[in-house]
PDB file of C-alpha atoms in Angstrom:
ATOM      1  CA  MET D   1       0.087  -0.135  -0.226  1.00  0.00           C
ATOM      2  CA  LYS D   2       2.548   2.451   0.840  1.00  0.00           C
ATOM      3  CA  GLN D   3       4.606   1.670  -2.337  1.00  0.00           C
ATOM      4  CA  ARG D   4       1.790   2.341  -4.320  1.00  0.00           C
ATOM      5  CA  LEU D   5       1.074   5.706  -2.505  1.00  0.00           C
ATOM      6  CA  ARG D   6       4.473   6.655  -3.323  1.00  0.00           C
ATOM      7  CA  ILE D   7       4.490   5.654  -7.088  1.00  0.00           C
ATOM      8  CA  LEU D   8       1.280   7.528  -7.431  1.00  0.00           C
ATOM      9  CA  LEU D   9       2.899  10.822  -5.583  1.00  0.00           C
ATOM     10  CA  ARG D  10       6.117  10.320  -7.799  1.00  0.00           C
ATOM     11  CA  ALA D  11       3.647  10.073 -10.919  1.00  0.00           C
ATOM     12  CA  SER D  12       1.714  13.383  -9.814  1.00  0.00           C
ATOM     13  CA  PHE D  13       4.968  15.387  -9.076  1.00  0.00           C
ATOM     14  CA  VAL D  14       6.660  14.403 -12.583  1.00  0.00           C
ATOM     15  CA  MET D  15       3.012  15.072 -14.123  1.00  0.00           C
ATOM     16  CA  LEU D  16       2.891  18.434 -12.363  1.00  0.00           C
ATOM     17  CA  MET D  17       6.455  19.835 -13.255  1.00  0.00           C
ATOM     18  CA  LEU D  18       5.718  18.777 -16.950  1.00  0.00           C
ATOM     19  CA  GLY D  19       2.807  21.035 -16.764  1.00  0.00           C
ATOM     20  CA  ILE D  20       4.670  23.598 -15.320  1.00  0.00           C
ATOM     21  CA  THR D  21       7.255  23.620 -17.421  1.00  0.00           C
ATOM     22  CA  ALA D  22       5.404  23.321 -20.582  1.00  0.00           C
ATOM     23  CA  THR D  23       2.889  26.190 -19.819  1.00  0.00           C
ATOM     24  CA  PRO D  24       5.293  28.993 -20.855  1.00  0.00           C
ATOM     25  CA  LEU D  25       6.149  27.055 -24.163  1.00  0.00           C
ATOM     26  CA  LEU D  26       2.376  27.035 -25.221  1.00  0.00           C
ATOM     27  CA  ALA D  27       1.687  30.362 -23.811  1.00  0.00           C
ATOM     28  CA  ASP D  28       3.210  32.167 -26.883  1.00  0.00           C
ATOM     29  CA  LEU D  29       1.485  30.095 -29.559  1.00  0.00           C
ATOM     30  CA  PRO D  30      -1.634  32.222 -29.101  1.00  0.00           C
ATOM     31  CA  GLN D  31       0.498  35.377 -29.600  1.00  0.00           C
ATOM     32  CA  GLN D  32       2.315  34.009 -32.570  1.00  0.00           C
ATOM     33  CA  ARG D  33      -1.085  33.531 -34.241  1.00  0.00           C
ATOM     34  CA  LYS D  34      -2.198  36.855 -33.548  1.00  0.00           C
ATOM     35  CA  ALA D  35       1.092  38.248 -34.861  1.00  0.00           C
ATOM     36  CA  LEU D  36       0.674  36.636 -37.996  1.00  0.00           C
ATOM     37  CA  ASP D  37      -3.125  37.334 -38.180  1.00  0.00           C
ATOM     38  CA  GLU D  38      -1.976  41.077 -37.970  1.00  0.00           C
ATOM     39  CA  LEU D  39       0.837  40.812 -40.426  1.00  0.00           C
ATOM     40  CA  GLN D  40      -1.901  39.383 -42.791  1.00  0.00           C
ATOM     41  CA  ALA D  41      -4.330  42.104 -42.025  1.00  0.00           C
ATOM     42  CA  ALA D  42      -1.551  44.664 -42.541  1.00  0.00           C
ATOM     43  CA  LYS D  43      -1.207  43.863 -46.021  1.00  0.00           C
ATOM     44  CA  LYS D  44      -4.805  45.053 -46.909  1.00  0.00           C
ATOM     45  CA  ALA D  45      -5.357  47.678 -44.538  1.00  0.00           C
ATOM     46  CA  ALA D  46      -5.804  51.170 -45.145  1.00  0.00           C
ATOM     47  CA  ASP D  47      -3.482  52.096 -42.290  1.00  0.00           C
ATOM     48  CA  PRO D  48      -1.504  49.056 -41.549  1.00  0.00           C
ATOM     49  CA  LEU D  49       0.830  50.569 -38.925  1.00  0.00           C
ATOM     50  CA  PRO D  50      -1.121  50.020 -35.881  1.00  0.00           C
ATOM     51  CA  LEU D  51      -0.995  46.177 -37.061  1.00  0.00           C
ATOM     52  CA  LEU D  52       2.483  46.235 -37.522  1.00  0.00           C
ATOM     53  CA  GLU D  53       3.285  47.699 -34.420  1.00  0.00           C
ATOM     54  CA  SER D  54       1.041  45.514 -32.823  1.00  0.00           C
ATOM     55  CA  ALA D  55       2.361  42.199 -34.398  1.00  0.00           C
ATOM     56  CA  LYS D  56       6.052  43.770 -33.546  1.00  0.00           C
ATOM     57  CA  ASN D  57       5.185  43.882 -29.929  1.00  0.00           C
ATOM     58  CA  ARG D  58       3.783  40.541 -30.011  1.00  0.00           C
ATOM     59  CA  ILE D  59       7.000  39.071 -31.366  1.00  0.00           C
ATOM     60  CA  ALA D  60       9.375  40.702 -29.151  1.00  0.00           C
ATOM     61  CA  LYS D  61       7.445  39.879 -25.903  1.00  0.00           C
ATOM     62  CA  ALA D  62       7.323  36.181 -26.731  1.00  0.00           C
ATOM     63  CA  ASN D  63       9.483  34.390 -24.558  1.00  0.00           C
ATOM     64  CA  LYS D  64      10.505  31.297 -26.563  1.00  0.00           C
ATOM     65  CA  GLY D  65      13.954  32.470 -27.213  1.00  0.00           C
ATOM     66  CA  ASN D  66      15.420  33.335 -30.748  1.00  0.00           C
ATOM     67  CA  LYS D  67      15.064  30.263 -32.215  1.00  0.00           C
ATOM     68  CA  GLY D  68      18.690  30.467 -34.246  1.00  0.00           C
ATOM     69  CA  GLY D  69      17.891  34.035 -34.959  1.00  0.00           C
ATOM     70  CA  ASP D  70      14.798  33.848 -36.462  1.00  0.00           C
ATOM     71  CA  LYS D  71      12.856  36.082 -33.839  1.00  0.00           C
ATOM     72  CA  GLU D  72      15.510  38.919 -34.617  1.00  0.00           C
ATOM     73  CA  ASP D  73      14.934  38.300 -38.276  1.00  0.00           C
ATOM     74  CA  VAL D  74      10.900  38.747 -37.892  1.00  0.00           C
ATOM     75  CA  LEU D  75      11.549  41.776 -35.884  1.00  0.00           C
ATOM     76  CA  ASP D  76      13.786  43.173 -38.542  1.00  0.00           C
ATOM     77  CA  LYS D  77      11.542  42.552 -41.248  1.00  0.00           C
ATOM     78  CA  ILE D  78       8.798  44.188 -39.519  1.00  0.00           C
ATOM     79  CA  ASP D  79      10.934  47.330 -39.089  1.00  0.00           C
ATOM     80  CA  GLU D  80      11.743  47.316 -42.671  1.00  0.00           C
ATOM     81  CA  ALA D  81       8.107  47.197 -43.577  1.00  0.00           C
ATOM     82  CA  ILE D  82       7.418  49.957 -41.273  1.00  0.00           C
ATOM     83  CA  ASN D  83      10.269  51.836 -42.765  1.00  0.00           C
ATOM     84  CA  GLU D  84       8.679  51.034 -46.487  1.00  0.00           C
ATOM     85  CA  LEU D  85       5.092  52.311 -45.284  1.00  0.00           C
ATOM     86  CA  LYS D  86       6.661  55.320 -44.034  1.00  0.00           C
ATOM     87  CA  ALA D  87       8.241  56.034 -47.384  1.00  0.00           C
ATOM     88  CA  GLY D  88       5.251  55.392 -49.207  1.00  0.00           C
ATOM     89  CA  ASN D  89       6.390  51.931 -50.756  1.00  0.00           C
ATOM     90  CA  ARG D  90       3.247  49.804 -49.985  1.00  0.00           C
ATOM     91  CA  ASP D  91       4.595  46.936 -52.708  1.00  0.00           C
ATOM     92  CA  LYS D  92       8.037  46.695 -50.682  1.00  0.00           C
ATOM     93  CA  MET D  93       6.288  46.660 -47.013  1.00  0.00           C
ATOM     94  CA  GLU D  94       4.162  44.046 -48.617  1.00  0.00           C
ATOM     95  CA  SER D  95       7.208  42.104 -49.705  1.00  0.00           C
ATOM     96  CA  LYS D  96       8.906  42.404 -46.093  1.00  0.00           C
ATOM     97  CA  ILE D  97       5.680  41.493 -44.278  1.00  0.00           C
ATOM     98  CA  ASN D  98       5.902  38.590 -46.396  1.00  0.00           C
ATOM     99  CA  ALA D  99       9.353  37.953 -45.340  1.00  0.00           C
ATOM    100  CA  ALA D 100       8.474  38.441 -41.750  1.00  0.00           C
ATOM    101  CA  ILE D 101       5.908  35.727 -42.000  1.00  0.00           C
ATOM    102  CA  ALA D 102       8.030  33.343 -43.776  1.00  0.00           C
ATOM    103  CA  ASN D 103      10.663  33.882 -40.960  1.00  0.00           C
ATOM    104  CA  LEU D 104       8.084  33.409 -38.246  1.00  0.00           C
ATOM    105  CA  HIS D 105       6.722  30.233 -39.830  1.00  0.00           C
ATOM    106  CA  GLN D 106      10.446  28.931 -40.029  1.00  0.00           C
ATOM    107  CA  GLY D 107      10.992  29.610 -36.344  1.00  0.00           C
ATOM    108  CA  LYS D 108       7.928  27.732 -35.354  1.00  0.00           C
ATOM    109  CA  ASP D 109       8.932  24.617 -37.466  1.00  0.00           C
ATOM    110  CA  LYS D 110      12.214  25.143 -35.816  1.00  0.00           C
ATOM    111  CA  SER D 111      10.784  24.831 -32.502  1.00  0.00           C
ATOM    112  CA  LYS D 112       8.578  21.766 -33.348  1.00  0.00           C
ATOM    113  CA  ARG D 113      11.871  19.554 -34.383  1.00  0.00           C
ATOM    114  CA  PRO D 114      13.233  17.275 -31.947  1.00  0.00           C
ATOM    115  CA  LYS D 115      16.596  18.200 -30.582  1.00  0.00           C
TER     116      LYS D 115
END
């Protein structure tokens, strides 16, 4: 009886620890999805600047790390898109947004690969 209780307590502890460590990793996924949605919407918006800035803030605050530089690349591409927008180059802005989206997807794919 005592052995079963010990096994149950150990298993519960392990499950609790796994839940605690996995929670921050999963918390970023909704933020990344929202950032992706905002980047897509910015391409068609009459005033894309607020959407670009919001997506940039979501990516910057993501706590999953840099994933081999992809996070910084995404932030750089969003900055470049903002600069192109301010210069009046919507076509170039859209190209930079597409590059940011591709880099964001690339980083998400890397995070799914086994290490």
